[in-house]
Amino acid sequence: AIQMTQSPSSLSASVGDRVTITCRASQAIRNDLGWYQQKPGKAPKLLIYAASSLQNGVPSRFSGSGSGTDFTLTISSLQPEDFATYYCLQDYTYPRTFGQGTKVEIK
Amino acid sequence: EVQLVESGGGLVQPGGSLRLSCAVSGFSVSDNYMAWVRQAPGKGLDWVSVIYSDGTTQYADSVKGRFTISRHISKNTLYLQMNSLRLEDTAVYYCAKERAGLERYYGMDVWGQGTTVTVSS
């Protein structure tokens, strides 16, 4: 199975900060990667698909980049509602595999 | 309205069985890839299984041979039959719709609210 290594596992940031989360695949996965946001007690929410395509209804401060093995999720200006845990998910092959998650906390 | 509603979770002893359901509205379960994803308490997301629109199924190694994914087309419902349950199967189980194109995939864009399975003696 493809391993997805996400970093950092947690970070503290302030409202307005630029935040970057990275995800590395154990083998090349083209651009077959999505990013999800999860808040406590809630289901995950798709933010980015195909590495850089913004899901309908997701604010433009979220962006994704990367191809092959290295991917990045960027939040250009962190808002109060963005404090959550973020996961990458490879959809290149089955079994699907998630990154370990990055918890974004308030500084 | 597009909606997924899971049910069937509960407390079960190790070695026991449970069947989860995911009632789908707003689209057809037979025309889409449908998946189960779980999350153990305080842990990350863990992909479990998928059923393709053509009925093909895939499983995580951790559940292969114990779990079976299926669907009932006329009821527009997805199922996960879980047998030989283990303590480590304790989790919130989510169903989700996976967008699939021609050999390309575009994320899980619709999720249910989850149902809790607790395996304990």
PDB file of C-alpha atoms in Angstrom:
ATOM      1  CA  ALA A   1       0.000   0.000   0.000  1.00  0.00           C
ATOM      2  CA  ILE A   2       1.118   3.559  -0.678  1.00  0.00           C
ATOM      3  CA  GLN A   3       2.182   5.384   2.469  1.00  0.00           C
ATOM      4  CA  MET A   4       1.273   9.023   2.908  1.00  0.00           C
ATOM      5  CA  THR A   5       3.491  11.010   5.255  1.00  0.00           C
ATOM      6  CA  GLN A   6       1.992  14.287   6.357  1.00  0.00           C
ATOM      7  CA  SER A   7       3.786  17.073   8.215  1.00  0.00           C
ATOM      8  CA  PRO A   8       3.693  18.684  10.605  1.00  0.00           C
ATOM      9  CA  SER A   9       1.409  16.628  12.864  1.00  0.00           C
ATOM     10  CA  SER A  10       0.288  19.843  14.526  1.00  0.00           C
ATOM     11  CA  LEU A  11       0.912  23.547  14.322  1.00  0.00           C
ATOM     12  CA  SER A  12      -0.075  26.690  16.161  1.00  0.00           C
ATOM     13  CA  ALA A  13      -0.950  29.753  14.143  1.00  0.00           C
ATOM     14  CA  SER A  14      -2.718  33.067  14.455  1.00  0.00           C
ATOM     15  CA  VAL A  15      -5.628  34.456  12.495  1.00  0.00           C
ATOM     16  CA  GLY A  16      -4.259  35.960   9.303  1.00  0.00           C
ATOM     17  CA  ASP A  17      -1.206  33.699   9.148  1.00  0.00           C
ATOM     18  CA  ARG A  18      -0.202  31.795   6.043  1.00  0.00           C
ATOM     19  CA  VAL A  19      -0.197  28.068   6.782  1.00  0.00           C
ATOM     20  CA  THR A  20       1.412  25.279   4.772  1.00  0.00           C
ATOM     21  CA  ILE A  21       0.915  21.554   5.239  1.00  0.00           C
ATOM     22  CA  THR A  22       2.824  18.969   3.261  1.00  0.00           C
ATOM     23  CA  CYS A  23       2.126  15.415   2.245  1.00  0.00           C
ATOM     24  CA  ARG A  24       4.621  12.990   0.729  1.00  0.00           C
ATOM     25  CA  ALA A  25       3.696   9.752  -1.017  1.00  0.00           C
ATOM     26  CA  SER A  26       5.892   6.654  -0.856  1.00  0.00           C
ATOM     27  CA  GLN A  27       5.643   6.367  -4.639  1.00  0.00           C
ATOM     28  CA  ALA A  28       4.563   8.638  -7.473  1.00  0.00           C
ATOM     29  CA  ILE A  29       0.816   9.190  -7.599  1.00  0.00           C
ATOM     30  CA  ARG A  30       0.530  11.693 -10.489  1.00  0.00           C
ATOM     31  CA  ASN A  31      -1.745  14.417  -9.104  1.00  0.00           C
ATOM     32  CA  ASP A  32      -4.218  11.951  -7.571  1.00  0.00           C
ATOM     33  CA  LEU A  33      -4.456  13.568  -4.178  1.00  0.00           C
ATOM     34  CA  GLY A  34      -7.152  15.274  -2.155  1.00  0.00           C
ATOM     35  CA  TRP A  35      -7.177  17.399   0.962  1.00  0.00           C
ATOM     36  CA  TYR A  36      -9.871  17.174   3.639  1.00  0.00           C
ATOM     37  CA  GLN A  37     -10.792  19.284   6.638  1.00  0.00           C
ATOM     38  CA  GLN A  38     -12.320  17.740   9.731  1.00  0.00           C
ATOM     39  CA  LYS A  39     -13.705  19.532  12.757  1.00  0.00           C
ATOM     40  CA  PRO A  40     -14.336  17.722  16.069  1.00  0.00           C
ATOM     41  CA  GLY A  41     -17.365  15.456  15.957  1.00  0.00           C
ATOM     42  CA  LYS A  42     -17.974  16.145  12.281  1.00  0.00           C
ATOM     43  CA  ALA A  43     -17.446  14.275   9.035  1.00  0.00           C
ATOM     44  CA  PRO A  44     -14.495  15.200   6.835  1.00  0.00           C
ATOM     45  CA  LYS A  45     -15.048  17.801   4.139  1.00  0.00           C
ATOM     46  CA  LEU A  46     -13.380  17.770   0.730  1.00  0.00           C
ATOM     47  CA  LEU A  47     -11.369  20.944   0.107  1.00  0.00           C
ATOM     48  CA  ILE A  48      -9.073  20.145  -2.820  1.00  0.00           C
ATOM     49  CA  TYR A  49      -9.125  17.341  -5.390  1.00  0.00           C
ATOM     50  CA  ALA A  50      -6.668  16.378  -8.106  1.00  0.00           C
ATOM     51  CA  ALA A  51      -3.966  18.098  -6.041  1.00  0.00           C
ATOM     52  CA  SER A  52      -4.913  21.651  -6.996  1.00  0.00           C
ATOM     53  CA  SER A  53      -8.608  21.874  -7.920  1.00  0.00           C
ATOM     54  CA  LEU A  54     -10.790  23.741  -5.452  1.00  0.00           C
ATOM     55  CA  GLN A  55     -13.982  21.949  -4.482  1.00  0.00           C
ATOM     56  CA  ASN A  56     -17.186  23.940  -5.104  1.00  0.00           C
ATOM     57  CA  GLY A  57     -18.013  26.239  -2.213  1.00  0.00           C
ATOM     58  CA  VAL A  58     -14.553  26.147  -0.628  1.00  0.00           C
ATOM     59  CA  PRO A  59     -13.012  29.575   0.006  1.00  0.00           C
ATOM     60  CA  SER A  60     -10.241  30.638  -2.335  1.00  0.00           C
ATOM     61  CA  ARG A  61      -7.788  31.092   0.564  1.00  0.00           C
ATOM     62  CA  PHE A  62      -7.322  27.320   0.324  1.00  0.00           C
ATOM     63  CA  SER A  63      -5.018  26.097  -2.430  1.00  0.00           C
ATOM     64  CA  GLY A  64      -3.159  22.930  -3.293  1.00  0.00           C
ATOM     65  CA  SER A  65      -0.122  22.134  -5.346  1.00  0.00           C
ATOM     66  CA  GLY A  66       2.198  19.305  -6.202  1.00  0.00           C
ATOM     67  CA  SER A  67       2.558  16.254  -8.370  1.00  0.00           C
ATOM     68  CA  GLY A  68       4.353  12.948  -8.204  1.00  0.00           C
ATOM     69  CA  THR A  69       5.300  12.434  -4.554  1.00  0.00           C
ATOM     70  CA  ASP A  70       5.219  15.873  -2.932  1.00  0.00           C
ATOM     71  CA  PHE A  71       2.106  17.903  -2.254  1.00  0.00           C
ATOM     72  CA  THR A  72       1.192  21.044  -0.356  1.00  0.00           C
ATOM     73  CA  LEU A  73      -1.974  22.536   1.102  1.00  0.00           C
ATOM     74  CA  THR A  74      -1.788  26.264   1.732  1.00  0.00           C
ATOM     75  CA  ILE A  75      -4.178  28.482   3.638  1.00  0.00           C
ATOM     76  CA  SER A  76      -3.275  32.000   2.571  1.00  0.00           C
ATOM     77  CA  SER A  77      -4.825  33.853   5.498  1.00  0.00           C
ATOM     78  CA  LEU A  78      -6.023  31.674   8.367  1.00  0.00           C
ATOM     79  CA  GLN A  79      -9.545  32.394   9.560  1.00  0.00           C
ATOM     80  CA  PRO A  80     -11.150  31.409  12.896  1.00  0.00           C
ATOM     81  CA  GLU A  81     -13.262  28.734  11.186  1.00  0.00           C
ATOM     82  CA  ASP A  82     -10.126  27.086   9.740  1.00  0.00           C
ATOM     83  CA  PHE A  83      -8.948  25.678  13.043  1.00  0.00           C
ATOM     84  CA  ALA A  84      -9.384  21.971  12.406  1.00  0.00           C
ATOM     85  CA  THR A  85      -7.507  18.830  11.426  1.00  0.00           C
ATOM     86  CA  TYR A  86      -6.441  18.402   7.818  1.00  0.00           C
ATOM     87  CA  TYR A  87      -5.803  15.132   6.006  1.00  0.00           C
ATOM     88  CA  CYS A  88      -4.402  14.237   2.620  1.00  0.00           C
ATOM     89  CA  LEU A  89      -5.744  11.178   0.778  1.00  0.00           C
ATOM     90  CA  GLN A  90      -4.237   9.494  -2.244  1.00  0.00           C
ATOM     91  CA  ASP A  91      -6.770   8.328  -4.817  1.00  0.00           C
ATOM     92  CA  TYR A  92      -4.230   6.927  -7.235  1.00  0.00           C
ATOM     93  CA  THR A  93      -4.870   3.333  -6.276  1.00  0.00           C
ATOM     94  CA  TYR A  94      -6.628   1.033  -3.832  1.00  0.00           C
ATOM     95  CA  PRO A  95      -6.327   0.654  -0.946  1.00  0.00           C
ATOM     96  CA  ARG A  96      -6.768   4.362  -0.465  1.00  0.00           C
ATOM     97  CA  THR A  97      -4.469   5.793   2.201  1.00  0.00           C
ATOM     98  CA  PHE A  98      -4.718   8.916   4.306  1.00  0.00           C
ATOM     99  CA  GLY A  99      -1.968  10.980   5.821  1.00  0.00           C
ATOM    100  CA  GLN A 100      -1.785  10.985   9.619  1.00  0.00           C
ATOM    101  CA  GLY A 101      -3.415  14.403   9.859  1.00  0.00           C
ATOM    102  CA  THR A 102      -2.315  17.915  10.807  1.00  0.00           C
ATOM    103  CA  LYS A 103      -4.077  19.650  13.661  1.00  0.00           C
ATOM    104  CA  VAL A 104      -4.155  23.414  13.217  1.00  0.00           C
ATOM    105  CA  GLU A 105      -4.525  25.125  16.579  1.00  0.00           C
ATOM    106  CA  ILE A 106      -4.890  28.693  17.729  1.00  0.00           C
ATOM    107  CA  LYS A 107      -1.690  30.381  18.899  1.00  0.00           C
TER     108      LYS A 107
ATOM    109  CA  GLU B   1     -31.086  16.983  -1.453  1.00  0.00           C
ATOM    110  CA  VAL B   2     -27.925  14.916  -1.546  1.00  0.00           C
ATOM    111  CA  GLN B   3     -27.589  13.096   1.756  1.00  0.00           C
ATOM    112  CA  LEU B   4     -26.043  10.028   3.339  1.00  0.00           C
ATOM    113  CA  VAL B   5     -27.418   8.700   6.624  1.00  0.00           C
ATOM    114  CA  GLU B   6     -25.616   5.866   8.417  1.00  0.00           C
ATOM    115  CA  SER B   7     -27.189   3.556  10.959  1.00  0.00           C
ATOM    116  CA  GLY B   8     -26.594   0.206  12.593  1.00  0.00           C
ATOM    117  CA  GLY B   9     -23.743   1.015  14.927  1.00  0.00           C
ATOM    118  CA  GLY B  10     -23.665  -0.193  18.505  1.00  0.00           C
ATOM    119  CA  LEU B  11     -21.893  -2.237  21.135  1.00  0.00           C
ATOM    120  CA  VAL B  12     -20.774  -5.726  20.150  1.00  0.00           C
ATOM    121  CA  GLN B  13     -18.511  -8.309  21.761  1.00  0.00           C
ATOM    122  CA  PRO B  14     -15.243  -9.404  20.166  1.00  0.00           C
ATOM    123  CA  GLY B  15     -15.935 -12.026  17.547  1.00  0.00           C
ATOM    124  CA  GLY B  16     -19.426 -10.702  16.956  1.00  0.00           C
ATOM    125  CA  SER B  17     -21.087  -9.259  13.871  1.00  0.00           C
ATOM    126  CA  LEU B  18     -22.789  -6.038  12.922  1.00  0.00           C
ATOM    127  CA  ARG B  19     -24.272  -4.637   9.723  1.00  0.00           C
ATOM    128  CA  LEU B  20     -24.031  -0.948   8.983  1.00  0.00           C
ATOM    129  CA  SER B  21     -26.387   0.792   6.579  1.00  0.00           C
ATOM    130  CA  CYS B  22     -26.023   4.021   4.650  1.00  0.00           C
ATOM    131  CA  ALA B  23     -29.250   5.396   3.212  1.00  0.00           C
ATOM    132  CA  VAL B  24     -28.576   7.485   0.120  1.00  0.00           C
ATOM    133  CA  SER B  25     -30.768  10.284  -1.181  1.00  0.00           C
ATOM    134  CA  GLY B  26     -30.275  12.706  -4.051  1.00  0.00           C
ATOM    135  CA  PHE B  27     -28.309  10.333  -6.272  1.00  0.00           C
ATOM    136  CA  SER B  28     -28.185   6.666  -7.179  1.00  0.00           C
ATOM    137  CA  VAL B  29     -25.932   4.301  -5.235  1.00  0.00           C
ATOM    138  CA  SER B  30     -25.665   2.103  -8.325  1.00  0.00           C
ATOM    139  CA  ASP B  31     -24.203   4.880 -10.493  1.00  0.00           C
ATOM    140  CA  ASN B  32     -21.439   5.864  -8.108  1.00  0.00           C
ATOM    141  CA  TYR B  33     -18.408   4.601  -6.248  1.00  0.00           C
ATOM    142  CA  MET B  34     -19.352   4.294  -2.583  1.00  0.00           C
ATOM    143  CA  ALA B  35     -16.888   3.893   0.254  1.00  0.00           C
ATOM    144  CA  TRP B  36     -16.599   3.290   3.980  1.00  0.00           C
ATOM    145  CA  VAL B  37     -14.037   5.190   6.036  1.00  0.00           C
ATOM    146  CA  ARG B  38     -13.550   4.798   9.786  1.00  0.00           C
ATOM    147  CA  GLN B  39     -11.952   6.739  12.587  1.00  0.00           C
ATOM    148  CA  ALA B  40     -10.908   5.158  15.866  1.00  0.00           C
ATOM    149  CA  PRO B  41     -11.292   7.339  18.976  1.00  0.00           C
ATOM    150  CA  GLY B  42      -8.710  10.113  18.920  1.00  0.00           C
ATOM    151  CA  LYS B  43      -7.090   8.746  15.766  1.00  0.00           C
ATOM    152  CA  GLY B  44      -6.914   9.628  12.087  1.00  0.00           C
ATOM    153  CA  LEU B  45      -9.017   8.566   9.141  1.00  0.00           C
ATOM    154  CA  ASP B  46      -8.733   4.982   7.922  1.00  0.00           C
ATOM    155  CA  TRP B  47     -10.084   3.836   4.553  1.00  0.00           C
ATOM    156  CA  VAL B  48     -12.034   0.560   4.804  1.00  0.00           C
ATOM    157  CA  SER B  49     -13.717  -0.433   1.550  1.00  0.00           C
ATOM    158  CA  VAL B  50     -15.248   0.681  -1.744  1.00  0.00           C
ATOM    159  CA  ILE B  51     -17.828  -0.667  -4.174  1.00  0.00           C
ATOM    160  CA  TYR B  52     -17.552   0.510  -7.760  1.00  0.00           C
ATOM    161  CA  SER B  53     -20.542   1.379  -9.906  1.00  0.00           C
ATOM    162  CA  ASP B  54     -20.035  -1.962 -11.696  1.00  0.00           C
ATOM    163  CA  GLY B  55     -20.164  -3.839  -8.367  1.00  0.00           C
ATOM    164  CA  THR B  56     -16.437  -4.506  -8.018  1.00  0.00           C
ATOM    165  CA  THR B  57     -15.255  -4.306  -4.416  1.00  0.00           C
ATOM    166  CA  GLN B  58     -11.952  -3.441  -2.699  1.00  0.00           C
ATOM    167  CA  TYR B  59     -10.937  -3.763   0.949  1.00  0.00           C
ATOM    168  CA  ALA B  60      -8.225  -2.636   3.309  1.00  0.00           C
ATOM    169  CA  ASP B  61      -5.968  -5.515   4.315  1.00  0.00           C
ATOM    170  CA  SER B  62      -7.045  -5.055   7.940  1.00  0.00           C
ATOM    171  CA  VAL B  63     -10.665  -6.011   7.143  1.00  0.00           C
ATOM    172  CA  LYS B  64     -10.283  -8.314   4.140  1.00  0.00           C
ATOM    173  CA  GLY B  65     -12.097 -11.592   4.706  1.00  0.00           C
ATOM    174  CA  ARG B  66     -14.070 -10.179   7.645  1.00  0.00           C
ATOM    175  CA  PHE B  67     -16.016  -7.242   6.169  1.00  0.00           C
ATOM    176  CA  THR B  68     -18.255  -7.235   3.100  1.00  0.00           C
ATOM    177  CA  ILE B  69     -19.474  -4.138   1.297  1.00  0.00           C
ATOM    178  CA  SER B  70     -22.682  -4.353  -0.698  1.00  0.00           C
ATOM    179  CA  ARG B  71     -25.594  -2.279  -1.927  1.00  0.00           C
ATOM    180  CA  HIS B  72     -29.326  -2.632  -2.439  1.00  0.00           C
ATOM    181  CA  ILE B  73     -30.205  -0.764  -5.590  1.00  0.00           C
ATOM    182  CA  SER B  74     -33.959  -0.472  -5.121  1.00  0.00           C
ATOM    183  CA  LYS B  75     -33.508   0.730  -1.530  1.00  0.00           C
ATOM    184  CA  ASN B  76     -30.652   2.997  -2.657  1.00  0.00           C
ATOM    185  CA  THR B  77     -28.672   1.860   0.363  1.00  0.00           C
ATOM    186  CA  LEU B  78     -25.047   0.898   0.997  1.00  0.00           C
ATOM    187  CA  TYR B  79     -24.093  -1.743   3.563  1.00  0.00           C
ATOM    188  CA  LEU B  80     -21.063  -2.917   5.456  1.00  0.00           C
ATOM    189  CA  GLN B  81     -21.352  -6.389   6.958  1.00  0.00           C
ATOM    190  CA  MET B  82     -18.740  -6.734   9.686  1.00  0.00           C
ATOM    191  CA  ASN B  83     -17.930 -10.200  11.037  1.00  0.00           C
ATOM    192  CA  SER B  84     -15.298 -11.484  13.472  1.00  0.00           C
ATOM    193  CA  LEU B  85     -15.082  -8.045  15.015  1.00  0.00           C
ATOM    194  CA  ARG B  86     -11.971  -7.100  16.945  1.00  0.00           C
ATOM    195  CA  LEU B  87     -11.278  -4.515  19.611  1.00  0.00           C
ATOM    196  CA  GLU B  88      -9.362  -2.488  17.022  1.00  0.00           C
ATOM    197  CA  ASP B  89     -12.470  -2.172  14.841  1.00  0.00           C
ATOM    198  CA  THR B  90     -13.915   0.253  17.391  1.00  0.00           C
ATOM    199  CA  ALA B  91     -14.478   3.477  15.460  1.00  0.00           C
ATOM    200  CA  VAL B  92     -16.895   5.920  13.930  1.00  0.00           C
ATOM    201  CA  TYR B  93     -17.784   4.571  10.505  1.00  0.00           C
ATOM    202  CA  TYR B  94     -18.544   7.015   7.703  1.00  0.00           C
ATOM    203  CA  CYS B  95     -19.979   6.267   4.289  1.00  0.00           C
ATOM    204  CA  ALA B  96     -18.925   8.521   1.442  1.00  0.00           C
ATOM    205  CA  LYS B  97     -19.435   9.006  -2.271  1.00  0.00           C
ATOM    206  CA  GLU B  98     -16.272   8.925  -4.326  1.00  0.00           C
ATOM    207  CA  ARG B  99     -16.249  10.833  -7.609  1.00  0.00           C
ATOM    208  CA  ALA B 100     -14.883   8.672 -10.353  1.00  0.00           C
ATOM    209  CA  GLY B 101     -14.178   9.478 -13.973  1.00  0.00           C
ATOM    210  CA  LEU B 102     -12.483   7.479 -16.668  1.00  0.00           C
ATOM    211  CA  GLU B 103      -9.696   5.896 -14.608  1.00  0.00           C
ATOM    212  CA  ARG B 104      -9.332   9.101 -12.609  1.00  0.00           C
ATOM    213  CA  TYR B 105     -10.786  10.007  -9.259  1.00  0.00           C
ATOM    214  CA  TYR B 106     -11.785  13.337  -7.827  1.00  0.00           C
ATOM    215  CA  GLY B 107     -12.211  12.908  -4.111  1.00  0.00           C
ATOM    216  CA  MET B 108     -14.941  11.911  -1.690  1.00  0.00           C
ATOM    217  CA  ASP B 109     -17.369  14.791  -2.003  1.00  0.00           C
ATOM    218  CA  VAL B 110     -20.362  13.624   0.021  1.00  0.00           C
ATOM    219  CA  TRP B 111     -20.135  12.155   3.534  1.00  0.00           C
ATOM    220  CA  GLY B 112     -22.569  10.855   6.089  1.00  0.00           C
ATOM    221  CA  GLN B 113     -22.531  11.911   9.730  1.00  0.00           C
ATOM    222  CA  GLY B 114     -21.092   8.611  10.930  1.00  0.00           C
ATOM    223  CA  THR B 115     -22.226   5.734  13.118  1.00  0.00           C
ATOM    224  CA  THR B 116     -20.291   4.479  16.139  1.00  0.00           C
ATOM    225  CA  VAL B 117     -19.185   0.881  16.510  1.00  0.00           C
ATOM    226  CA  THR B 118     -17.786  -0.222  19.851  1.00  0.00           C
ATOM    227  CA  VAL B 119     -16.227  -3.663  20.185  1.00  0.00           C
ATOM    228  CA  SER B 120     -15.848  -4.555  23.836  1.00  0.00           C
ATOM    229  CA  SER B 121     -16.393  -7.442  26.210  1.00  0.00           C
TER     230      SER B 121
END
